[in-house]
PDB file of C-alpha atoms in Angstrom:
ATOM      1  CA  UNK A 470     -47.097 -84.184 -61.745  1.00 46.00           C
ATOM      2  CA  UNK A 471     -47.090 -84.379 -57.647  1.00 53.00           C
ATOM      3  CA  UNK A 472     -45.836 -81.548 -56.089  1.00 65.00           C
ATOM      4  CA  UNK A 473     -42.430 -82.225 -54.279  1.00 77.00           C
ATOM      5  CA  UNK A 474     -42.498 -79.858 -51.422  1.00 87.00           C
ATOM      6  CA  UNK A 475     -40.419 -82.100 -49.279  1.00 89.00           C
ATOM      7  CA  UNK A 476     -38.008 -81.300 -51.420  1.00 92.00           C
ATOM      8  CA  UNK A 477     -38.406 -77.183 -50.609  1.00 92.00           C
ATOM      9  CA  UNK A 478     -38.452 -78.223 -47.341  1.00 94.00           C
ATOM     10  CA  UNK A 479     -35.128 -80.073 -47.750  1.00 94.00           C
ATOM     11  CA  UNK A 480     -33.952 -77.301 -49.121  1.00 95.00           C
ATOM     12  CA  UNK A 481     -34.863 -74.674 -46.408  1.00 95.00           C
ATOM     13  CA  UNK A 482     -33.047 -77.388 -43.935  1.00 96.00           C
ATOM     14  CA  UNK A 483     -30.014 -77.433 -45.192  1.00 96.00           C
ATOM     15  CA  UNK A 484     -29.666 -74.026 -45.627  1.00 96.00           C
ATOM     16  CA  UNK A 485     -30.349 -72.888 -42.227  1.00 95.00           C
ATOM     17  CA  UNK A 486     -28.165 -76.146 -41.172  1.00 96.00           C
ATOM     18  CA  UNK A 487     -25.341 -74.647 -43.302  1.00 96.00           C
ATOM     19  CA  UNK A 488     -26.044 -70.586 -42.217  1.00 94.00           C
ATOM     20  CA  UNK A 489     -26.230 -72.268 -38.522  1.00 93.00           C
ATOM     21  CA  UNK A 490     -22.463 -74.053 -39.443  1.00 93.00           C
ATOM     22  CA  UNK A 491     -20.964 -70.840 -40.466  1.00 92.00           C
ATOM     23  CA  UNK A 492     -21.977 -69.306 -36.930  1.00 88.00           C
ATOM     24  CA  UNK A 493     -18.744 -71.315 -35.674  1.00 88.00           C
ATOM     25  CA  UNK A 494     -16.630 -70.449 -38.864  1.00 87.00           C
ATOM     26  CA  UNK A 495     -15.024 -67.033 -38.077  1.00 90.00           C
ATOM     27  CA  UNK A 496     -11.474 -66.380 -40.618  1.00 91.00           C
ATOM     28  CA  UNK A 497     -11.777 -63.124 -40.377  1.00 93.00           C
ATOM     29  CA  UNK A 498     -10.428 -62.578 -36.305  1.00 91.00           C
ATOM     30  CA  UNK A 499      -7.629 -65.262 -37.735  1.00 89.00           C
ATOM     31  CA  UNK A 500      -7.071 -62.966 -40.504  1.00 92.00           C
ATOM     32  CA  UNK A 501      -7.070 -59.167 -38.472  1.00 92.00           C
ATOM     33  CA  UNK A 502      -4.963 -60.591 -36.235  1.00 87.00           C
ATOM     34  CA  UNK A 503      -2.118 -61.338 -38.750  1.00 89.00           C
ATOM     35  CA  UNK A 504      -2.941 -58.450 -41.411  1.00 90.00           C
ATOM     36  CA  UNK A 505      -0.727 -55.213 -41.742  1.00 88.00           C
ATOM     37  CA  UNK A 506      -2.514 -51.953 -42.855  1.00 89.00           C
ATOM     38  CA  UNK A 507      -3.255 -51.287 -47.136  1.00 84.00           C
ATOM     39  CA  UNK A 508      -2.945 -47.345 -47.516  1.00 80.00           C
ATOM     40  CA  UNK A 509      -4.819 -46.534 -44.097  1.00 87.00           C
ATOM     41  CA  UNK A 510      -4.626 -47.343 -40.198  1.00 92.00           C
ATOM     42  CA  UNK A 511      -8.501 -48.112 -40.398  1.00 92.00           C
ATOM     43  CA  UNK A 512      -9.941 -50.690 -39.464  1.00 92.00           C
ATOM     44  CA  UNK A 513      -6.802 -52.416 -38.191  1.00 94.00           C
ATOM     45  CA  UNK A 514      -5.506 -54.294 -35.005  1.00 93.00           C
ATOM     46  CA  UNK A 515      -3.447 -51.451 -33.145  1.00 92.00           C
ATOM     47  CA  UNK A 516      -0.847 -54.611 -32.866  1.00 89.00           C
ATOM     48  CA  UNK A 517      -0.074 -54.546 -36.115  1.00 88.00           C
ATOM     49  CA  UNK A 518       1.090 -51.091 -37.718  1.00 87.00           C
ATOM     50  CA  UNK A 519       3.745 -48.870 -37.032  1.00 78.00           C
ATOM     51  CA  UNK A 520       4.132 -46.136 -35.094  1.00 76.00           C
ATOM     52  CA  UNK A 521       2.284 -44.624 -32.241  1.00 85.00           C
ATOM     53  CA  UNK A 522      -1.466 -44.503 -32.416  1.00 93.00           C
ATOM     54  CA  UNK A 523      -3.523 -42.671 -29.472  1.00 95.00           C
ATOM     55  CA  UNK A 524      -5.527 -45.016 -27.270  1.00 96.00           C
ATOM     56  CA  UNK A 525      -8.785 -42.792 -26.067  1.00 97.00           C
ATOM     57  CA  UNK A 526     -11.330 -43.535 -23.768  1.00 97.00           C
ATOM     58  CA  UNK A 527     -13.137 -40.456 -23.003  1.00 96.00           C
ATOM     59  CA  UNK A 528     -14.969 -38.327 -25.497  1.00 95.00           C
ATOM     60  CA  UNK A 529     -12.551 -35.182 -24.437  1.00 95.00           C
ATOM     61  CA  UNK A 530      -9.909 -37.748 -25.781  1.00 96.00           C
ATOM     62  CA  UNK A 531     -11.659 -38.718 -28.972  1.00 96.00           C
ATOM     63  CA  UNK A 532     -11.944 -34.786 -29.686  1.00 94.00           C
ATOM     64  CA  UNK A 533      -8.195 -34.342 -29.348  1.00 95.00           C
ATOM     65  CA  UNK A 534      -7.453 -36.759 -31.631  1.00 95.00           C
ATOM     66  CA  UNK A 535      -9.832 -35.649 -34.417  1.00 93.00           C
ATOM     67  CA  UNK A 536      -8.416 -32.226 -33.659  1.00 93.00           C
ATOM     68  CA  UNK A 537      -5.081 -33.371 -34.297  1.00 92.00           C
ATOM     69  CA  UNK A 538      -5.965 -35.240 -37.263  1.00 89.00           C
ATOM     70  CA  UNK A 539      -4.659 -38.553 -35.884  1.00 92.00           C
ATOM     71  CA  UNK A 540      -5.846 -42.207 -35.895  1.00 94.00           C
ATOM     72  CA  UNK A 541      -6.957 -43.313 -32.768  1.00 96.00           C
ATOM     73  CA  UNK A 542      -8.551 -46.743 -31.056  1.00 96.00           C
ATOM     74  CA  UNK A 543     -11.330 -46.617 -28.600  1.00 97.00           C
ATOM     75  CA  UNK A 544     -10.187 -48.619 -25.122  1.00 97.00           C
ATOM     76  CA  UNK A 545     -13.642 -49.850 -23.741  1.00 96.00           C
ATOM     77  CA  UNK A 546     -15.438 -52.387 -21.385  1.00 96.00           C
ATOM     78  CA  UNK A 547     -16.669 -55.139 -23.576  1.00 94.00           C
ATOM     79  CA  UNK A 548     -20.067 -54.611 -21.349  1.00 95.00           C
ATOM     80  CA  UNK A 549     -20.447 -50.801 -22.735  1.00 96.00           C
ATOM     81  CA  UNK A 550     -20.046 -52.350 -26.474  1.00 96.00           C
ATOM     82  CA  UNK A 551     -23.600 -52.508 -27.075  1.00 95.00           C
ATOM     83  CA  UNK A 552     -24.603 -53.714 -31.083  1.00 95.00           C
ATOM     84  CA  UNK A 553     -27.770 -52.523 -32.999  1.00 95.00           C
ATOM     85  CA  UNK A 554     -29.139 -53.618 -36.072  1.00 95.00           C
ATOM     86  CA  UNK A 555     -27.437 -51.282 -38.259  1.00 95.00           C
ATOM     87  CA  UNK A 556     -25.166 -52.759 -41.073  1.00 95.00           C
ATOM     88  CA  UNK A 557     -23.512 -51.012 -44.227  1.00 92.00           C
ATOM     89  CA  UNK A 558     -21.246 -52.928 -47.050  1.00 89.00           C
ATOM     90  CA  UNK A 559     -17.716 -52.721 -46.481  1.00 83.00           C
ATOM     91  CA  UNK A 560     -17.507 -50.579 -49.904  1.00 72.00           C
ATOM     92  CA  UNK A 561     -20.413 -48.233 -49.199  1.00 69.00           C
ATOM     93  CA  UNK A 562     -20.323 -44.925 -47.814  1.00 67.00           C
ATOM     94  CA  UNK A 563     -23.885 -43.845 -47.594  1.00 63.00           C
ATOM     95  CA  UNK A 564     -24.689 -44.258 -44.257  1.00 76.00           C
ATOM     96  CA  UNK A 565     -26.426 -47.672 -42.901  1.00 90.00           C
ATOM     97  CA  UNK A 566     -29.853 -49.666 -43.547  1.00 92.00           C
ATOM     98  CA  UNK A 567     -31.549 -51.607 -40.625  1.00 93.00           C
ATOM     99  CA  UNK A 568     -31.399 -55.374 -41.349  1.00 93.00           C
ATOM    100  CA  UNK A 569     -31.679 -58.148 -39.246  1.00 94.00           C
ATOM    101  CA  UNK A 570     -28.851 -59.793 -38.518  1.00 93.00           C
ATOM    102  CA  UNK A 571     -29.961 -63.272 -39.843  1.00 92.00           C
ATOM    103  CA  UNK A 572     -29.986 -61.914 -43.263  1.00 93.00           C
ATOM    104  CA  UNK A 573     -26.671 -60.273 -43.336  1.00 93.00           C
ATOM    105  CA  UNK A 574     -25.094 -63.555 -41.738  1.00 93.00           C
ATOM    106  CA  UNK A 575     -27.353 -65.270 -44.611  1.00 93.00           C
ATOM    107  CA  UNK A 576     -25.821 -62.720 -47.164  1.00 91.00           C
ATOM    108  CA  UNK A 577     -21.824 -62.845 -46.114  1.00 92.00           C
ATOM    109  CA  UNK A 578     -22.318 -66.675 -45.694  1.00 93.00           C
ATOM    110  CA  UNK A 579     -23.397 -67.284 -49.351  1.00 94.00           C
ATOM    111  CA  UNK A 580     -22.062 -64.559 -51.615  1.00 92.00           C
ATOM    112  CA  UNK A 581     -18.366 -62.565 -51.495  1.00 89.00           C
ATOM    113  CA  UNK A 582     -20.197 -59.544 -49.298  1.00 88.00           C
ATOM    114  CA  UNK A 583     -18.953 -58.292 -45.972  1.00 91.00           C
ATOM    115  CA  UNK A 584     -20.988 -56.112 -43.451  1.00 94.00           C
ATOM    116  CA  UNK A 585     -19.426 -53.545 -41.208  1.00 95.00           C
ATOM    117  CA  UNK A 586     -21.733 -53.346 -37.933  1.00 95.00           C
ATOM    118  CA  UNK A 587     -22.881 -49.750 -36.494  1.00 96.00           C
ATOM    119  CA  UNK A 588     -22.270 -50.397 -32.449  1.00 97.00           C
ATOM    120  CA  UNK A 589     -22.819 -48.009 -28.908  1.00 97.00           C
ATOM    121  CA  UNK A 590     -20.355 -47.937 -27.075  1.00 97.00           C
ATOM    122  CA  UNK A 591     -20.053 -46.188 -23.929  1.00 97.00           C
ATOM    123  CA  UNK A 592     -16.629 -44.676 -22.702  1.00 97.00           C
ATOM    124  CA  UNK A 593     -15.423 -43.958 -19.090  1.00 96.00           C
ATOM    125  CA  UNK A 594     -16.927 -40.772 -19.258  1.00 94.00           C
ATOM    126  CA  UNK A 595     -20.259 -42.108 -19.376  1.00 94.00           C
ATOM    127  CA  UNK A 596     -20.601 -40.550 -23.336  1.00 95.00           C
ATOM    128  CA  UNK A 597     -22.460 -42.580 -25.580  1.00 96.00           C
ATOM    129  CA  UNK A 598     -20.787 -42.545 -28.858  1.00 96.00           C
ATOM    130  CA  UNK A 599     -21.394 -44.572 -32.194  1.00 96.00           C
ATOM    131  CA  UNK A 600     -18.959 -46.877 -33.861  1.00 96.00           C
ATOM    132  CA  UNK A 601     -18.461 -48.451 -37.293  1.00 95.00           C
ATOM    133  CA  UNK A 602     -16.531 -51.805 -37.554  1.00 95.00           C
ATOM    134  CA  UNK A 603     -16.079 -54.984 -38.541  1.00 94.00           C
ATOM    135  CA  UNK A 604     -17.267 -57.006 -35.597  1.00 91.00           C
ATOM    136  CA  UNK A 605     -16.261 -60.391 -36.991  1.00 91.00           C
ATOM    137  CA  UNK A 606     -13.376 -59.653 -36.323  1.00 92.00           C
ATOM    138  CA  UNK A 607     -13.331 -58.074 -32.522  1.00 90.00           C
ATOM    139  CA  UNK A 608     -12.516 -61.156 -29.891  1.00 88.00           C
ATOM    140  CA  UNK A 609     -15.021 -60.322 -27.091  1.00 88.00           C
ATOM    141  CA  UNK A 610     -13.496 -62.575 -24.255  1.00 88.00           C
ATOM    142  CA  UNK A 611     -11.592 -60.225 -22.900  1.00 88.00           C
ATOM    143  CA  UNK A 612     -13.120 -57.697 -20.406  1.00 92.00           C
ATOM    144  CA  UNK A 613     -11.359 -54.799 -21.504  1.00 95.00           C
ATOM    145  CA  UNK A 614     -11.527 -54.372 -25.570  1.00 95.00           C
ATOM    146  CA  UNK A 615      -9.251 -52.137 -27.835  1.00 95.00           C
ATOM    147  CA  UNK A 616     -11.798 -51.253 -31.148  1.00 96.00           C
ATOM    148  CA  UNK A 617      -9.838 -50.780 -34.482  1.00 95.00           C
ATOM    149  CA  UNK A 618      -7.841 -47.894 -35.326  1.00 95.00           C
ATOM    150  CA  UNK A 619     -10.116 -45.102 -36.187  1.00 95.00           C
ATOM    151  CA  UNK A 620     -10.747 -41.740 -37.641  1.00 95.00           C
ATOM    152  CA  UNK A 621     -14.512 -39.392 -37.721  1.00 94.00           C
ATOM    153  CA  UNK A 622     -16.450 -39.576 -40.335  1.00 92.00           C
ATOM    154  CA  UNK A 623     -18.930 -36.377 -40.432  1.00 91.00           C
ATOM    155  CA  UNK A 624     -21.757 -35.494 -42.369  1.00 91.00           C
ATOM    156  CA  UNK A 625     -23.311 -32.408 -43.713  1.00 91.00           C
ATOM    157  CA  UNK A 626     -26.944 -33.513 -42.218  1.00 91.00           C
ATOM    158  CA  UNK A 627     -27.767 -35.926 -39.738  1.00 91.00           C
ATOM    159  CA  UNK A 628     -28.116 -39.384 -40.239  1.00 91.00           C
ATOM    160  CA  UNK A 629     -31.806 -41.258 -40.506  1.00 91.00           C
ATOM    161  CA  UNK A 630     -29.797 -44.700 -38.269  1.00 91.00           C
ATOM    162  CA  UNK A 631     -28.324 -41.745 -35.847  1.00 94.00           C
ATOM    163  CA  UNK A 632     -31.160 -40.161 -35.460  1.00 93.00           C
ATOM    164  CA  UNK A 633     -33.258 -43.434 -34.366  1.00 92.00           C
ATOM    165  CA  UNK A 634     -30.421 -44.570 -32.138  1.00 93.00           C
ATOM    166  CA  UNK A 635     -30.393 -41.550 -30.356  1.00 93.00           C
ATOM    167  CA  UNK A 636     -33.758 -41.803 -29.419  1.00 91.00           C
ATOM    168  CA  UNK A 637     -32.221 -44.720 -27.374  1.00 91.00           C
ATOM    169  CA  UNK A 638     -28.797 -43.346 -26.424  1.00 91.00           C
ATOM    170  CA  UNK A 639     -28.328 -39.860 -25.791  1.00 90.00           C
ATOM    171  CA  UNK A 640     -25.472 -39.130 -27.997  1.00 93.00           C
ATOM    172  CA  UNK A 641     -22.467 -37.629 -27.324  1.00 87.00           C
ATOM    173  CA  UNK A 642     -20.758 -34.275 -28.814  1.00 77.00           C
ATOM    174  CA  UNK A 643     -21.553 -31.178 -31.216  1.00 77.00           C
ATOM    175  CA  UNK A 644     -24.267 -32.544 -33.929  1.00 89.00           C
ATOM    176  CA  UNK A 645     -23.840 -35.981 -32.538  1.00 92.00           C
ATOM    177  CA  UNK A 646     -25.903 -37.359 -34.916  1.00 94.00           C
ATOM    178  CA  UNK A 647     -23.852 -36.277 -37.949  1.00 94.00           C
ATOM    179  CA  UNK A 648     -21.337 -38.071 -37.308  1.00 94.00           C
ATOM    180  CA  UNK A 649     -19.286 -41.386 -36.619  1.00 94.00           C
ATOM    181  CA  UNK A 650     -16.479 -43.327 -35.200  1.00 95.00           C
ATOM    182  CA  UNK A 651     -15.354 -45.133 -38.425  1.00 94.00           C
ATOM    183  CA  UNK A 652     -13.283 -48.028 -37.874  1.00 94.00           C
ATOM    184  CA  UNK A 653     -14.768 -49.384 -41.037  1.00 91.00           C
ATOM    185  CA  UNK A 654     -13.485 -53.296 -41.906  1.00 89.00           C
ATOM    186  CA  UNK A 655     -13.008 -52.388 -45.685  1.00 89.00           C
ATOM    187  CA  UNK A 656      -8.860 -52.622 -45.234  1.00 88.00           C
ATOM    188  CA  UNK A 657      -9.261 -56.047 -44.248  1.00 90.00           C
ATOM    189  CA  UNK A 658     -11.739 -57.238 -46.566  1.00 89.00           C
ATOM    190  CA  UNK A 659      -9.161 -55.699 -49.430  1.00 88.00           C
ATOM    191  CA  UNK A 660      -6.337 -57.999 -48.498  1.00 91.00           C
ATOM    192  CA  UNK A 661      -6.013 -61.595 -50.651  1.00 92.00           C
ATOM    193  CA  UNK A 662      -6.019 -63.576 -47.567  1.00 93.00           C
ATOM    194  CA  UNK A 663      -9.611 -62.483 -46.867  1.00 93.00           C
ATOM    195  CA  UNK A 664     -10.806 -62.918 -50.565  1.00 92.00           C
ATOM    196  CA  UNK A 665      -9.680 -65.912 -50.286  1.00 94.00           C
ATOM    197  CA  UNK A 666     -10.779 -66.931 -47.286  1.00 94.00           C
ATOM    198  CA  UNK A 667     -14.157 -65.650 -48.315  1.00 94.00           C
ATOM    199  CA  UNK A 668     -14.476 -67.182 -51.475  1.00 95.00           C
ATOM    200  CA  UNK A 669     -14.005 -70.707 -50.332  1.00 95.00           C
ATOM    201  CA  UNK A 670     -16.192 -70.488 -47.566  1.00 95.00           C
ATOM    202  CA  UNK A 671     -18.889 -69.793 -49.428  1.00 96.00           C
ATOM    203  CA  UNK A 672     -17.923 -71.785 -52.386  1.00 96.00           C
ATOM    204  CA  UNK A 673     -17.960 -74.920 -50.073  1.00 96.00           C
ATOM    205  CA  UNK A 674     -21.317 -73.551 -48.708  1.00 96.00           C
ATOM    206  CA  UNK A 675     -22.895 -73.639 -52.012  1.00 97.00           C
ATOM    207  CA  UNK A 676     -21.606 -76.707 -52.736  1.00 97.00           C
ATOM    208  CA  UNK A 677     -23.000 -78.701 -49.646  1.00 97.00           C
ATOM    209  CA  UNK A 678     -26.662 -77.019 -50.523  1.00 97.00           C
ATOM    210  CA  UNK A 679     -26.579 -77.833 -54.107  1.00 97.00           C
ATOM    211  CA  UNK A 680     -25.102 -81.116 -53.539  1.00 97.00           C
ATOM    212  CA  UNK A 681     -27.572 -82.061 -50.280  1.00 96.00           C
ATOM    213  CA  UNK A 682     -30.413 -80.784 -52.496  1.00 95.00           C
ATOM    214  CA  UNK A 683     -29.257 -82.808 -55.462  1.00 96.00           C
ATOM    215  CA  UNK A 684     -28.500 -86.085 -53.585  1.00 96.00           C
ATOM    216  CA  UNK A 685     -31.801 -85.943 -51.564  1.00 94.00           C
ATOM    217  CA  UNK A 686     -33.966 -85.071 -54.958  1.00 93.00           C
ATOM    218  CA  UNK A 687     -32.437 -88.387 -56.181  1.00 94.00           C
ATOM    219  CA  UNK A 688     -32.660 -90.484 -53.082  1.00 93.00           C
ATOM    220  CA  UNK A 689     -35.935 -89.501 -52.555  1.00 90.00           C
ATOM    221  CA  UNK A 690     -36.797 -89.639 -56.132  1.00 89.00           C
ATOM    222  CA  UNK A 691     -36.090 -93.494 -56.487  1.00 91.00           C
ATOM    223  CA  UNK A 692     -37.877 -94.195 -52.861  1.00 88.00           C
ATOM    224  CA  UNK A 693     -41.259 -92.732 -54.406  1.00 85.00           C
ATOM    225  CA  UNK A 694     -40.944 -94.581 -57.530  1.00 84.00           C
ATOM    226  CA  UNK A 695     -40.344 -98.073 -55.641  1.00 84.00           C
ATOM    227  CA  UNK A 696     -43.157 -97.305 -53.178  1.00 83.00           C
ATOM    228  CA  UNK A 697     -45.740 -96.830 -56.015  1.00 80.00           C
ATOM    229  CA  UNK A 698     -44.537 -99.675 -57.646  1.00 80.00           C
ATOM    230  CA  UNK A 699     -45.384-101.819 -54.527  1.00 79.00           C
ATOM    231  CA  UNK A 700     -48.748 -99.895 -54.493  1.00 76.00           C
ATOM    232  CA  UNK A 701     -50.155-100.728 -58.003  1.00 66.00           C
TER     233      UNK A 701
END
């Protein structure tokens, strides 16, 4: 039997075609905008809870609030909001792996997973500082960005993704690479609107693969035969 590669190839095309699609497909910004908070501030649009949560900018402010015990959202310049190459699963708690982004768009894109993104950002104080969020969901065309509400997360040791991004960034605070601005994305990923959401975009992507794949096995399939008919 002849080898179909064209039909691998096919397949690798419409993939990237479809992972390429989903760049302009973005439900969850629709979705944080609208959703109100599941059992914690985090990870929310400061818009939508209740009550009075303390906008920071400085590390002296961030330090206040963790003293305090309070939520708080990081006001920033969207130029000083600087992403790496960090990601961790909305559900996971053990610190971050180093993937490239194509994958984890490739992995949210075609099964029910969503990726909370470890950025820099620098506040007016100049203090580098490192922050955990959903950055689907951040609308960057504004020049001054409020991050989701927020808490610390700290660690008994450092962390290994820290500790490399420090090497580039000189950290701010006491052990500062032990811990983390956490305005994880996992509230929003809980709501039904987002399952949802999720579930049929990548239930349509599948579908559009599979089918392409399918249809162009055939098409191509009966083209062959009828050309080696003419041949013999």
């Amino acid at each position: 039997m002849q080898s179909r590669f064209d039909i691998v190839i096919f397949a690798f095309l419409i993939t990237f075609l479809v992972l390429f699609g989903n760049c302009f497909v973005n439900f969850e910004r629709e979705i944080y905008e609208e959703v109100r908070p599941l059992g914690s501030y985090k990870g929310y649009s400061v818009e939508n809870v209740r009550g009075d949560i303390m906008i920071v900018t400085t590390l002296a402010e961030i330090e206040e609030a963790v003293g305090n015990s309070d939520y708080f959202a990081i006001k920033a310049d969207k130029k000083k909001i600087k992403k790496t190459n960090y990601f961790a699963e909305h559900d996971e708690d053990a610190g971050f792996s180093k993937i490239p982004p194509f994958f984890v768009h490739m992995f949210s894109s075609l099964e029910p997973k969503s990726y909370d993104r470890l950025y820099i950002v620098e506040l007016e104080d100049g203090n580098y500082v490192p922050v955990k969020m959903f950055g689907e969901t951040i609308d960057f065309s504004e020049d001054t960005i409020t991050l989701p509400i927020a808490k610390r997360t700290l660690y008994k040791n450092p962390l290994k993704s820290l500790t490399k991004v420090n090497e580039k960034y000189e950290l701010a605070g006491e052990k500062a690479t032990y811990w983390y601005v956490d305005a994880t994305g996992i509230g929003i990923s809980c709501q039904d609107e987002f399952y949802d959401a999720q579930d049929r975009v990548v239930m349509v992507n599948w579908i559009i693969i599979m089918g392409g794949v399918i249809l162009y096995t055939i098409i191509s399939t009966v083209r062959l035969a009828k050309k080696r008919e003419r041949a013999a």
